[in-house]
Amino acid sequence: MRLILLGPPGAGKGTQSQRLVAQHGIVQLSTGDMLRAAVAAGTAIGKKAKAVMEAGDLVSDDIVIGIIADRLDEPDARKGFILDGFPRTVAQAEALDVMLKDKGLKLDAVIELVVDQSALTERIMRRAEETRARGEAVRKDDDPEVFKHRLDAYNRDTAIVAPYYKARGQLRQIDGMQPIDQVTTAIAEVLEAATA
Ligand code: AMP
Protein backbone atom coordinates (compact mmCIF):
# COMPACT_ATOMS: atom_id res chain seq x y z
CA MET A 1 0.00 0.00 0.00
CA ARG A 2 1.28 3.44 -0.92
CA LEU A 3 -0.31 6.57 0.36
CA ILE A 4 0.18 10.24 1.07
CA LEU A 5 -1.17 11.93 4.19
CA LEU A 6 -1.74 15.64 3.72
CA GLY A 7 -2.73 18.30 6.24
CA PRO A 8 -1.22 21.24 8.11
CA PRO A 9 1.31 20.80 10.92
CA GLY A 10 -0.48 19.46 13.98
CA ALA A 11 -3.29 17.82 11.94
CA GLY A 12 -2.37 14.37 13.25
CA LYS A 13 -0.42 12.99 10.28
CA GLY A 14 2.34 11.60 12.49
CA THR A 15 -0.05 9.90 14.92
CA GLN A 16 -2.12 8.34 12.15
CA SER A 17 1.00 7.28 10.23
CA GLN A 18 2.29 5.38 13.24
CA ARG A 19 -1.00 3.50 13.49
CA LEU A 20 -0.92 2.64 9.79
CA VAL A 21 2.64 1.38 10.15
CA ALA A 22 1.53 -0.94 12.97
CA GLN A 23 -1.57 -2.13 11.06
CA HIS A 24 -0.14 -2.61 7.58
CA GLY A 25 3.56 -3.27 8.11
CA ILE A 26 4.52 -0.43 5.80
CA VAL A 27 7.07 2.29 6.48
CA GLN A 28 6.41 5.89 7.45
CA LEU A 29 8.50 8.23 5.35
CA SER A 30 8.44 11.52 7.24
CA THR A 31 10.69 14.13 5.64
CA GLY A 32 10.50 16.09 8.93
CA ASP A 33 11.88 13.07 10.87
CA MET A 34 14.56 12.46 8.24
CA LEU A 35 15.63 16.10 8.31
CA ARG A 36 15.69 16.16 12.13
CA ALA A 37 17.90 13.03 12.05
CA ALA A 38 20.21 14.75 9.53
CA VAL A 39 20.42 17.83 11.78
CA ALA A 40 21.16 15.65 14.84
CA ALA A 41 23.85 13.75 12.94
CA GLY A 42 25.39 16.99 11.66
CA THR A 43 25.42 15.83 8.02
CA ALA A 44 25.86 18.30 5.15
CA ILE A 45 22.08 18.25 4.55
CA GLY A 46 21.44 18.71 8.27
CA LYS A 47 23.73 21.76 8.36
CA LYS A 48 21.85 23.32 5.45
CA ALA A 49 18.42 22.52 6.90
CA LYS A 50 18.92 23.41 10.59
CA ALA A 51 18.30 27.18 10.57
CA VAL A 52 15.51 26.91 7.99
CA MET A 53 13.68 24.35 10.12
CA GLU A 54 14.17 26.28 13.34
CA ALA A 55 12.60 29.32 11.68
CA GLY A 56 9.63 27.24 10.54
CA ASP A 57 10.38 27.73 6.84
CA LEU A 58 10.46 25.08 4.15
CA VAL A 59 13.70 23.33 3.26
CA SER A 60 14.51 23.57 -0.46
CA ASP A 61 12.69 21.28 -2.87
CA ASP A 62 16.01 19.88 -4.17
CA ILE A 63 17.02 18.64 -0.74
CA VAL A 64 13.74 16.96 0.21
CA ILE A 65 13.18 15.47 -3.26
CA GLY A 66 16.70 13.99 -3.09
CA ILE A 67 16.04 12.53 0.37
CA ILE A 68 12.77 10.91 -0.72
CA ALA A 69 14.22 9.58 -3.99
CA ASP A 70 16.97 7.79 -2.04
CA ARG A 71 14.59 6.55 0.64
CA LEU A 72 12.09 5.05 -1.83
CA ASP A 73 14.90 2.84 -3.13
CA GLU A 74 15.55 1.24 0.26
CA PRO A 75 14.32 -2.37 0.57
CA ASP A 76 11.89 -1.66 3.43
CA ALA A 77 9.89 0.75 1.23
CA ARG A 78 9.09 -2.02 -1.29
CA LYS A 79 6.18 -3.35 0.73
CA GLY A 80 4.58 0.08 0.81
CA PHE A 81 4.90 3.46 2.46
CA ILE A 82 3.12 6.44 3.92
CA LEU A 83 4.46 9.80 2.91
CA ASP A 84 4.06 12.13 5.88
CA GLY A 85 5.05 15.76 5.33
CA PHE A 86 5.91 15.22 1.66
CA PRO A 87 5.02 16.58 -0.89
CA ARG A 88 4.77 20.08 0.56
CA THR A 89 4.93 22.04 -2.69
CA VAL A 90 3.57 21.46 -6.19
CA ALA A 91 7.17 21.07 -7.43
CA GLN A 92 7.62 18.21 -4.93
CA ALA A 93 4.32 16.63 -6.03
CA GLU A 94 5.43 16.79 -9.68
CA ALA A 95 8.83 15.31 -8.82
CA LEU A 96 7.11 12.49 -6.91
CA ASP A 97 4.93 11.73 -9.95
CA VAL A 98 8.05 11.34 -12.06
CA MET A 99 9.80 9.17 -9.44
CA LEU A 100 6.83 6.84 -9.07
CA LYS A 101 6.36 6.58 -12.83
CA ASP A 102 10.05 5.72 -13.30
CA LYS A 103 9.76 2.99 -10.67
CA GLY A 104 6.46 1.71 -12.12
CA LEU A 105 4.64 2.43 -8.84
CA LYS A 106 1.15 3.84 -8.24
CA LEU A 107 -0.36 5.57 -5.21
CA ASP A 108 -3.35 3.84 -3.63
CA ALA A 109 -4.64 6.97 -1.92
CA VAL A 110 -3.97 10.60 -1.11
CA ILE A 111 -5.72 11.48 2.14
CA GLU A 112 -6.11 15.00 3.47
CA LEU A 113 -6.80 15.51 7.19
CA VAL A 114 -8.99 18.60 7.17
CA VAL A 115 -8.71 20.61 10.39
CA ASP A 116 -9.80 23.90 11.87
CA GLN A 117 -6.57 25.89 11.87
CA SER A 118 -7.64 28.05 14.80
CA ALA A 119 -7.56 24.92 17.01
CA LEU A 120 -4.11 23.83 15.89
CA THR A 121 -1.96 26.13 18.01
CA GLU A 122 -3.66 24.79 21.13
CA ARG A 123 -3.15 21.22 19.89
CA ILE A 124 0.55 21.79 19.27
CA MET A 125 1.01 23.37 22.69
CA ARG A 126 -0.58 20.26 24.22
CA ARG A 127 1.81 18.08 22.19
CA ALA A 128 4.74 20.10 23.60
CA GLU A 129 3.44 19.74 27.16
CA GLU A 130 2.92 15.97 26.80
CA THR A 131 6.41 15.56 25.33
CA ARG A 132 7.89 17.56 28.22
CA ALA A 133 5.91 15.45 30.73
CA ARG A 134 7.47 12.28 29.23
CA GLY A 135 10.88 13.84 29.89
CA GLU A 136 11.61 14.11 26.16
CA ALA A 137 13.01 17.14 24.34
CA VAL A 138 10.36 19.41 22.81
CA ARG A 139 10.75 20.27 19.13
CA LYS A 140 12.13 23.80 18.77
CA ASP A 141 9.63 24.50 16.00
CA ASP A 142 6.72 23.70 18.36
CA ASP A 143 7.23 27.12 19.92
CA PRO A 144 3.99 29.19 19.37
CA GLU A 145 5.63 31.89 17.23
CA VAL A 146 7.50 29.40 15.04
CA PHE A 147 4.37 27.28 14.79
CA LYS A 148 2.47 30.27 13.41
CA HIS A 149 5.22 30.67 10.83
CA ARG A 150 4.93 26.98 9.88
CA LEU A 151 1.19 27.42 9.43
CA ASP A 152 1.82 30.47 7.22
CA ALA A 153 4.26 28.41 5.12
CA TYR A 154 1.61 25.70 4.85
CA ASN A 155 -1.05 28.15 3.66
CA ARG A 156 1.34 29.81 1.23
CA ASP A 157 3.06 26.76 -0.33
CA THR A 158 1.39 23.53 0.73
CA ALA A 159 -2.37 24.18 0.78
CA ILE A 160 -2.33 23.95 -3.03
CA VAL A 161 -0.99 20.39 -2.99
CA ALA A 162 -4.41 18.90 -2.06
CA PRO A 163 -6.14 20.56 -5.07
CA TYR A 164 -3.30 19.18 -7.24
CA TYR A 165 -4.41 15.65 -6.33
CA LYS A 166 -8.11 16.57 -6.33
CA ALA A 167 -7.82 17.62 -9.96
CA ARG A 168 -6.62 14.07 -10.72
CA GLY A 169 -9.45 12.48 -8.78
CA GLN A 170 -7.00 11.02 -6.23
CA LEU A 171 -7.87 13.10 -3.15
CA ARG A 172 -9.93 11.80 -0.24
CA GLN A 173 -10.74 14.22 2.58
CA ILE A 174 -11.28 13.24 6.21
CA ASP A 175 -12.41 15.39 9.13
CA GLY A 176 -9.23 15.58 11.22
CA MET A 177 -11.05 17.28 14.12
CA GLN A 178 -12.72 14.00 15.13
CA PRO A 179 -11.28 12.01 18.05
CA ILE A 180 -8.07 10.18 17.04
CA ASP A 181 -9.72 6.71 16.90
CA GLN A 182 -12.48 7.97 14.61
CA VAL A 183 -9.91 9.49 12.26
CA THR A 184 -8.15 6.11 12.22
CA THR A 185 -11.45 4.37 11.34
CA ALA A 186 -12.20 6.89 8.59
CA ILE A 187 -8.73 6.34 7.09
CA ALA A 188 -9.24 2.56 7.22
CA GLU A 189 -12.53 2.95 5.31
CA VAL A 190 -10.89 5.05 2.62
CA LEU A 191 -8.06 2.54 2.25
CA GLU A 192 -10.44 -0.39 2.09
CA ALA A 193 -12.38 1.28 -0.72
CA ALA A 194 -9.16 2.27 -2.52
CA THR A 195 -7.64 -1.21 -2.45
CA ALA A 196 -10.89 -3.20 -2.95
P1 AMP B 1 7.32 18.21 10.02
O1 AMP B 1 7.90 17.29 11.03
O2 AMP B 1 6.70 17.49 8.86
O3 AMP B 1 6.39 19.22 10.63
O4 AMP B 1 8.55 19.03 9.38
C1 AMP B 1 9.37 19.84 10.19
C2 AMP B 1 10.12 20.83 9.32
O5 AMP B 1 10.95 20.13 8.39
C3 AMP B 1 9.25 21.73 8.44
O6 AMP B 1 8.77 22.87 9.16
C4 AMP B 1 10.24 22.11 7.34
O7 AMP B 1 11.18 23.06 7.80
C5 AMP B 1 10.99 20.80 7.13
N1 AMP B 1 10.33 19.92 6.14
C6 AMP B 1 9.78 18.71 6.36
N2 AMP B 1 9.27 18.19 5.23
C7 AMP B 1 9.50 19.11 4.27
C8 AMP B 1 9.19 19.16 2.87
N3 AMP B 1 8.54 18.17 2.25
N4 AMP B 1 9.58 20.28 2.19
C9 AMP B 1 10.23 21.28 2.80
N5 AMP B 1 10.53 21.30 4.11
C10 AMP B 1 10.19 20.22 4.84
mmCIF file of N, CA and C in Angstrom, residues 62-137:
data_model
loop_
_atom_site.group_PDB
_atom_site.id
_atom_site.type_symbol
_atom_site.label_atom_id
_atom_site.label_comp_id
_atom_site.label_asym_id
_atom_site.label_seq_id
_atom_site.Cartn_x
_atom_site.Cartn_y
_atom_site.Cartn_z
ATOM 1 N N ASP A 62 14.928 20.774 -3.739
ATOM 2 C CA ASP A 62 16.011 19.875 -4.175
ATOM 3 C C ASP A 62 16.417 18.911 -3.067
ATOM 4 N N ILE A 63 16.563 19.469 -1.865
ATOM 5 C CA ILE A 63 17.021 18.641 -0.743
ATOM 6 C C ILE A 63 15.994 17.560 -0.409
ATOM 7 N N VAL A 64 14.731 17.965 -0.224
ATOM 8 C CA VAL A 64 13.745 16.957 0.206
ATOM 9 C C VAL A 64 13.432 15.963 -0.904
ATOM 10 N N ILE A 65 13.428 16.412 -2.149
ATOM 11 C CA ILE A 65 13.176 15.475 -3.261
ATOM 12 C C ILE A 65 14.307 14.441 -3.307
ATOM 13 N N GLY A 66 15.546 14.899 -3.103
ATOM 14 C CA GLY A 66 16.699 13.988 -3.088
ATOM 15 C C GLY A 66 16.578 12.967 -1.972
ATOM 16 N N ILE A 67 16.167 13.439 -0.788
ATOM 17 C CA ILE A 67 16.037 12.532 0.367
ATOM 18 C C ILE A 67 15.002 11.454 0.073
ATOM 19 N N ILE A 68 13.849 11.872 -0.462
ATOM 20 C CA ILE A 68 12.768 10.906 -0.725
ATOM 21 C C ILE A 68 13.163 9.937 -1.851
ATOM 22 N N ALA A 69 13.819 10.455 -2.873
ATOM 23 C CA ALA A 69 14.223 9.581 -3.989
ATOM 24 C C ALA A 69 15.128 8.470 -3.469
ATOM 25 N N ASP A 70 16.070 8.810 -2.597
ATOM 26 C CA ASP A 70 16.973 7.790 -2.035
ATOM 27 C C ASP A 70 16.204 6.814 -1.152
ATOM 28 N N ARG A 71 15.299 7.385 -0.344
ATOM 29 C CA ARG A 71 14.589 6.554 0.642
ATOM 30 C C ARG A 71 13.643 5.550 -0.027
ATOM 31 N N LEU A 72 13.031 5.955 -1.137
ATOM 32 C CA LEU A 72 12.094 5.050 -1.827
ATOM 33 C C LEU A 72 12.809 3.825 -2.391
ATOM 34 N N ASP A 73 14.133 3.963 -2.584
ATOM 35 C CA ASP A 73 14.898 2.839 -3.129
ATOM 36 C C ASP A 73 15.320 1.829 -2.078
ATOM 37 N N GLU A 74 15.131 2.168 -0.804
ATOM 38 C CA GLU A 74 15.548 1.241 0.258
ATOM 39 C C GLU A 74 14.593 0.035 0.296
ATOM 40 N N PRO A 75 15.128 -1.140 0.625
ATOM 41 C CA PRO A 75 14.316 -2.369 0.567
ATOM 42 C C PRO A 75 13.029 -2.306 1.392
ATOM 43 N N ASP A 76 13.074 -1.634 2.572
ATOM 44 C CA ASP A 76 11.887 -1.658 3.426
ATOM 45 C C ASP A 76 10.721 -0.859 2.846
ATOM 46 N N ALA A 77 10.971 -0.036 1.834
ATOM 47 C CA ALA A 77 9.886 0.746 1.226
ATOM 48 C C ALA A 77 9.160 -0.048 0.142
ATOM 49 N N ARG A 78 9.691 -1.234 -0.178
ATOM 50 C CA ARG A 78 9.085 -2.016 -1.287
ATOM 51 C C ARG A 78 7.686 -2.493 -0.955
ATOM 52 N N LYS A 79 7.485 -2.822 0.312
ATOM 53 C CA LYS A 79 6.175 -3.350 0.734
ATOM 54 C C LYS A 79 5.100 -2.267 0.726
ATOM 55 N N GLY A 80 5.529 -1.039 0.793
ATOM 56 C CA GLY A 80 4.583 0.078 0.814
ATOM 57 C C GLY A 80 5.066 1.161 1.738
ATOM 58 N N PHE A 81 4.451 2.335 1.621
ATOM 59 C CA PHE A 81 4.901 3.456 2.457
ATOM 60 C C PHE A 81 3.802 4.489 2.621
ATOM 61 N N ILE A 82 3.970 5.274 3.687
ATOM 62 C CA ILE A 82 3.118 6.439 3.923
ATOM 63 C C ILE A 82 4.022 7.650 3.835
ATOM 64 N N LEU A 83 3.708 8.548 2.957
ATOM 65 C CA LEU A 83 4.461 9.801 2.906
ATOM 66 C C LEU A 83 3.797 10.783 3.860
ATOM 67 N N ASP A 84 4.564 11.233 4.840
ATOM 68 C CA ASP A 84 4.057 12.132 5.880
ATOM 69 C C ASP A 84 4.905 13.405 5.834
ATOM 70 N N GLY A 85 4.286 14.506 5.407
ATOM 71 C CA GLY A 85 5.045 15.763 5.327
ATOM 72 C C GLY A 85 5.705 15.974 3.976
ATOM 73 N N PHE A 86 5.404 15.123 3.034
ATOM 74 C CA PHE A 86 5.907 15.224 1.657
ATOM 75 C C PHE A 86 4.825 14.681 0.732
ATOM 76 N N PRO A 87 4.488 15.318 -0.373
ATOM 77 C CA PRO A 87 5.023 16.581 -0.892
ATOM 78 C C PRO A 87 4.415 17.806 -0.201
ATOM 79 N N ARG A 88 5.216 18.848 -0.096
ATOM 80 C CA ARG A 88 4.767 20.079 0.558
ATOM 81 C C ARG A 88 4.699 21.242 -0.409
ATOM 82 N N THR A 89 5.080 21.011 -1.649
ATOM 83 C CA THR A 89 4.933 22.038 -2.694
ATOM 84 C C THR A 89 4.490 21.309 -3.968
ATOM 85 N N VAL A 90 3.970 22.083 -4.921
ATOM 86 C CA VAL A 90 3.565 21.455 -6.186
ATOM 87 C C VAL A 90 4.797 20.892 -6.900
ATOM 88 N N ALA A 91 5.936 21.584 -6.787
ATOM 89 C CA ALA A 91 7.169 21.068 -7.427
ATOM 90 C C ALA A 91 7.522 19.693 -6.846
ATOM 91 N N GLN A 92 7.343 19.522 -5.548
ATOM 92 C CA GLN A 92 7.623 18.212 -4.933
ATOM 93 C C GLN A 92 6.622 17.163 -5.418
ATOM 94 N N ALA A 93 5.344 17.577 -5.556
ATOM 95 C CA ALA A 93 4.319 16.629 -6.032
ATOM 96 C C ALA A 93 4.648 16.184 -7.465
ATOM 97 N N GLU A 94 5.086 17.134 -8.287
ATOM 98 C CA GLU A 94 5.429 16.792 -9.677
ATOM 99 C C GLU A 94 6.650 15.862 -9.715
ATOM 100 N N ALA A 95 7.631 16.159 -8.859
ATOM 101 C CA ALA A 95 8.830 15.311 -8.818
ATOM 102 C C ALA A 95 8.467 13.901 -8.356
ATOM 103 N N LEU A 96 7.540 13.810 -7.399
ATOM 104 C CA LEU A 96 7.109 12.495 -6.913
ATOM 105 C C LEU A 96 6.425 11.717 -8.036
ATOM 106 N N ASP A 97 5.584 12.399 -8.808
ATOM 107 C CA ASP A 97 4.927 11.732 -9.947
ATOM 108 C C ASP A 97 5.960 11.081 -10.861
ATOM 109 N N VAL A 98 7.005 11.844 -11.161
ATOM 110 C CA VAL A 98 8.051 11.338 -12.064
ATOM 111 C C VAL A 98 8.762 10.134 -11.440
ATOM 112 N N MET A 99 9.102 10.275 -10.140
ATOM 113 C CA MET A 99 9.803 9.174 -9.443
ATOM 114 C C MET A 99 8.979 7.892 -9.478
ATOM 115 N N LEU A 100 7.675 8.027 -9.147
ATOM 116 C CA LEU A 100 6.827 6.836 -9.073
ATOM 117 C C LEU A 100 6.670 6.220 -10.454
ATOM 118 N N LYS A 101 6.519 7.086 -11.459
ATOM 119 C CA LYS A 101 6.361 6.582 -12.827
ATOM 120 C C LYS A 101 7.615 5.803 -13.244
ATOM 121 N N ASP A 102 8.778 6.381 -12.945
ATOM 122 C CA ASP A 102 10.046 5.718 -13.299
ATOM 123 C C ASP A 102 10.177 4.354 -12.623
ATOM 124 N N LYS A 103 9.643 4.250 -11.416
ATOM 125 C CA LYS A 103 9.761 2.988 -10.674
ATOM 126 C C LYS A 103 8.580 2.060 -10.961
ATOM 127 N N GLY A 104 7.629 2.522 -11.792
ATOM 128 C CA GLY A 104 6.456 1.706 -12.123
ATOM 129 C C GLY A 104 5.515 1.527 -10.938
ATOM 130 N N LEU A 105 5.478 2.525 -10.042
ATOM 131 C CA LEU A 105 4.635 2.427 -8.842
ATOM 132 C C LEU A 105 3.452 3.372 -8.940
ATOM 133 N N LYS A 106 2.357 2.987 -8.281
ATOM 134 C CA LYS A 106 1.153 3.840 -8.237
ATOM 135 C C LYS A 106 0.748 4.091 -6.794
ATOM 136 N N LEU A 107 0.162 5.268 -6.549
ATOM 137 C CA LEU A 107 -0.356 5.570 -5.211
ATOM 138 C C LEU A 107 -1.726 4.918 -5.066
ATOM 139 N N ASP A 108 -2.011 4.379 -3.883
ATOM 140 C CA ASP A 108 -3.350 3.844 -3.632
ATOM 141 C C ASP A 108 -4.291 4.952 -3.191
ATOM 142 N N ALA A 109 -3.764 5.908 -2.429
ATOM 143 C CA ALA A 109 -4.639 6.971 -1.925
ATOM 144 C C ALA A 109 -3.840 8.204 -1.520
ATOM 145 N N VAL A 110 -4.505 9.337 -1.653
ATOM 146 C CA VAL A 110 -3.974 10.596 -1.111
ATOM 147 C C VAL A 110 -5.058 11.091 -0.156
ATOM 148 N N ILE A 111 -4.723 11.145 1.124
ATOM 149 C CA ILE A 111 -5.721 11.481 2.136
ATOM 150 C C ILE A 111 -5.355 12.812 2.786
ATOM 151 N N GLU A 112 -6.331 13.708 2.804
ATOM 152 C CA GLU A 112 -6.108 14.996 3.474
ATOM 153 C C GLU A 112 -6.860 15.008 4.805
ATOM 154 N N LEU A 113 -6.150 15.309 5.896
ATOM 155 C CA LEU A 113 -6.796 15.506 7.193
ATOM 156 C C LEU A 113 -7.190 16.977 7.260
ATOM 157 N N VAL A 114 -8.491 17.218 7.202
ATOM 158 C CA VAL A 114 -8.993 18.596 7.170
ATOM 159 C C VAL A 114 -9.236 19.051 8.608
ATOM 160 N N VAL A 115 -8.596 20.148 8.991
ATOM 161 C CA VAL A 115 -8.712 20.612 10.388
ATOM 162 C C VAL A 115 -9.013 22.106 10.446
ATOM 163 N N ASP A 116 -9.534 22.490 11.613
ATOM 164 C CA ASP A 116 -9.800 23.898 11.873
ATOM 165 C C ASP A 116 -8.481 24.514 12.359
ATOM 166 N N GLN A 117 -7.916 25.394 11.547
ATOM 167 C CA GLN A 117 -6.567 25.889 11.866
ATOM 168 C C GLN A 117 -6.524 26.664 13.175
ATOM 169 N N SER A 118 -7.672 27.257 13.570
ATOM 170 C CA SER A 118 -7.642 28.049 14.802
ATOM 171 C C SER A 118 -7.430 27.143 16.025
ATOM 172 N N ALA A 119 -7.733 25.836 15.872
ATOM 173 C CA ALA A 119 -7.563 24.918 17.006
ATOM 174 C C ALA A 119 -6.160 24.306 17.046
ATOM 175 N N LEU A 120 -5.380 24.545 15.990
ATOM 176 C CA LEU A 120 -4.106 23.827 15.888
ATOM 177 C C LEU A 120 -3.043 24.292 16.871
ATOM 178 N N THR A 121 -3.016 25.618 17.115
ATOM 179 C CA THR A 121 -1.963 26.127 18.009
ATOM 180 C C THR A 121 -2.126 25.494 19.390
ATOM 181 N N GLU A 122 -3.394 25.407 19.831
ATOM 182 C CA GLU A 122 -3.656 24.793 21.134
ATOM 183 C C GLU A 122 -3.214 23.317 21.125
ATOM 184 N N ARG A 123 -3.507 22.635 20.019
ATOM 185 C CA ARG A 123 -3.147 21.223 19.890
ATOM 186 C C ARG A 123 -1.623 21.042 19.988
ATOM 187 N N ILE A 124 -0.912 21.927 19.317
ATOM 188 C CA ILE A 124 0.550 21.789 19.269
ATOM 189 C C ILE A 124 1.155 22.111 20.642
ATOM 190 N N MET A 125 0.529 23.052 21.348
ATOM 191 C CA MET A 125 1.009 23.371 22.693
ATOM 192 C C MET A 125 0.804 22.163 23.621
ATOM 193 N N ARG A 126 -0.319 21.467 23.419
ATOM 194 C CA ARG A 126 -0.583 20.260 24.215
ATOM 195 C C ARG A 126 0.471 19.199 23.891
ATOM 196 N N ARG A 127 0.792 19.062 22.596
ATOM 197 C CA ARG A 127 1.808 18.084 22.191
ATOM 198 C C ARG A 127 3.142 18.394 22.891
ATOM 199 N N ALA A 128 3.485 19.699 22.954
ATOM 200 C CA ALA A 128 4.744 20.095 23.601
ATOM 201 C C ALA A 128 4.713 19.749 25.087
ATOM 202 N N GLU A 129 3.563 20.031 25.731
ATOM 203 C CA GLU A 129 3.438 19.736 27.165
ATOM 204 C C GLU A 129 3.562 18.240 27.446
ATOM 205 N N GLU A 130 2.882 17.423 26.607
ATOM 206 C CA GLU A 130 2.923 15.970 26.804
ATOM 207 C C GLU A 130 4.348 15.438 26.602
ATOM 208 N N THR A 131 5.035 15.996 25.606
ATOM 209 C CA THR A 131 6.410 15.563 25.330
ATOM 210 C C THR A 131 7.301 15.889 26.527
ATOM 211 N N ARG A 132 7.111 17.115 27.055
ATOM 212 C CA ARG A 132 7.893 17.560 28.223
ATOM 213 C C ARG A 132 7.605 16.644 29.414
ATOM 214 N N ALA A 133 6.311 16.309 29.594
ATOM 215 C CA ALA A 133 5.914 15.455 30.731
ATOM 216 C C ALA A 133 6.562 14.070 30.640
ATOM 217 N N ARG A 134 6.817 13.594 29.396
ATOM 218 C CA ARG A 134 7.475 12.284 29.233
ATOM 219 C C ARG A 134 8.987 12.384 29.432
ATOM 220 N N GLY A 135 9.455 13.629 29.683
ATOM 221 C CA GLY A 135 10.882 13.844 29.886
ATOM 222 C C GLY A 135 11.662 13.885 28.583
ATOM 223 N N GLU A 136 10.934 14.057 27.462
ATOM 224 C CA GLU A 136 11.614 14.107 26.156
ATOM 225 C C GLU A 136 11.799 15.561 25.727
ATOM 226 N N ALA A 137 12.740 15.773 24.806
ATOM 227 C CA ALA A 137 13.010 17.142 24.340
ATOM 228 C C ALA A 137 11.874 17.614 23.434
#
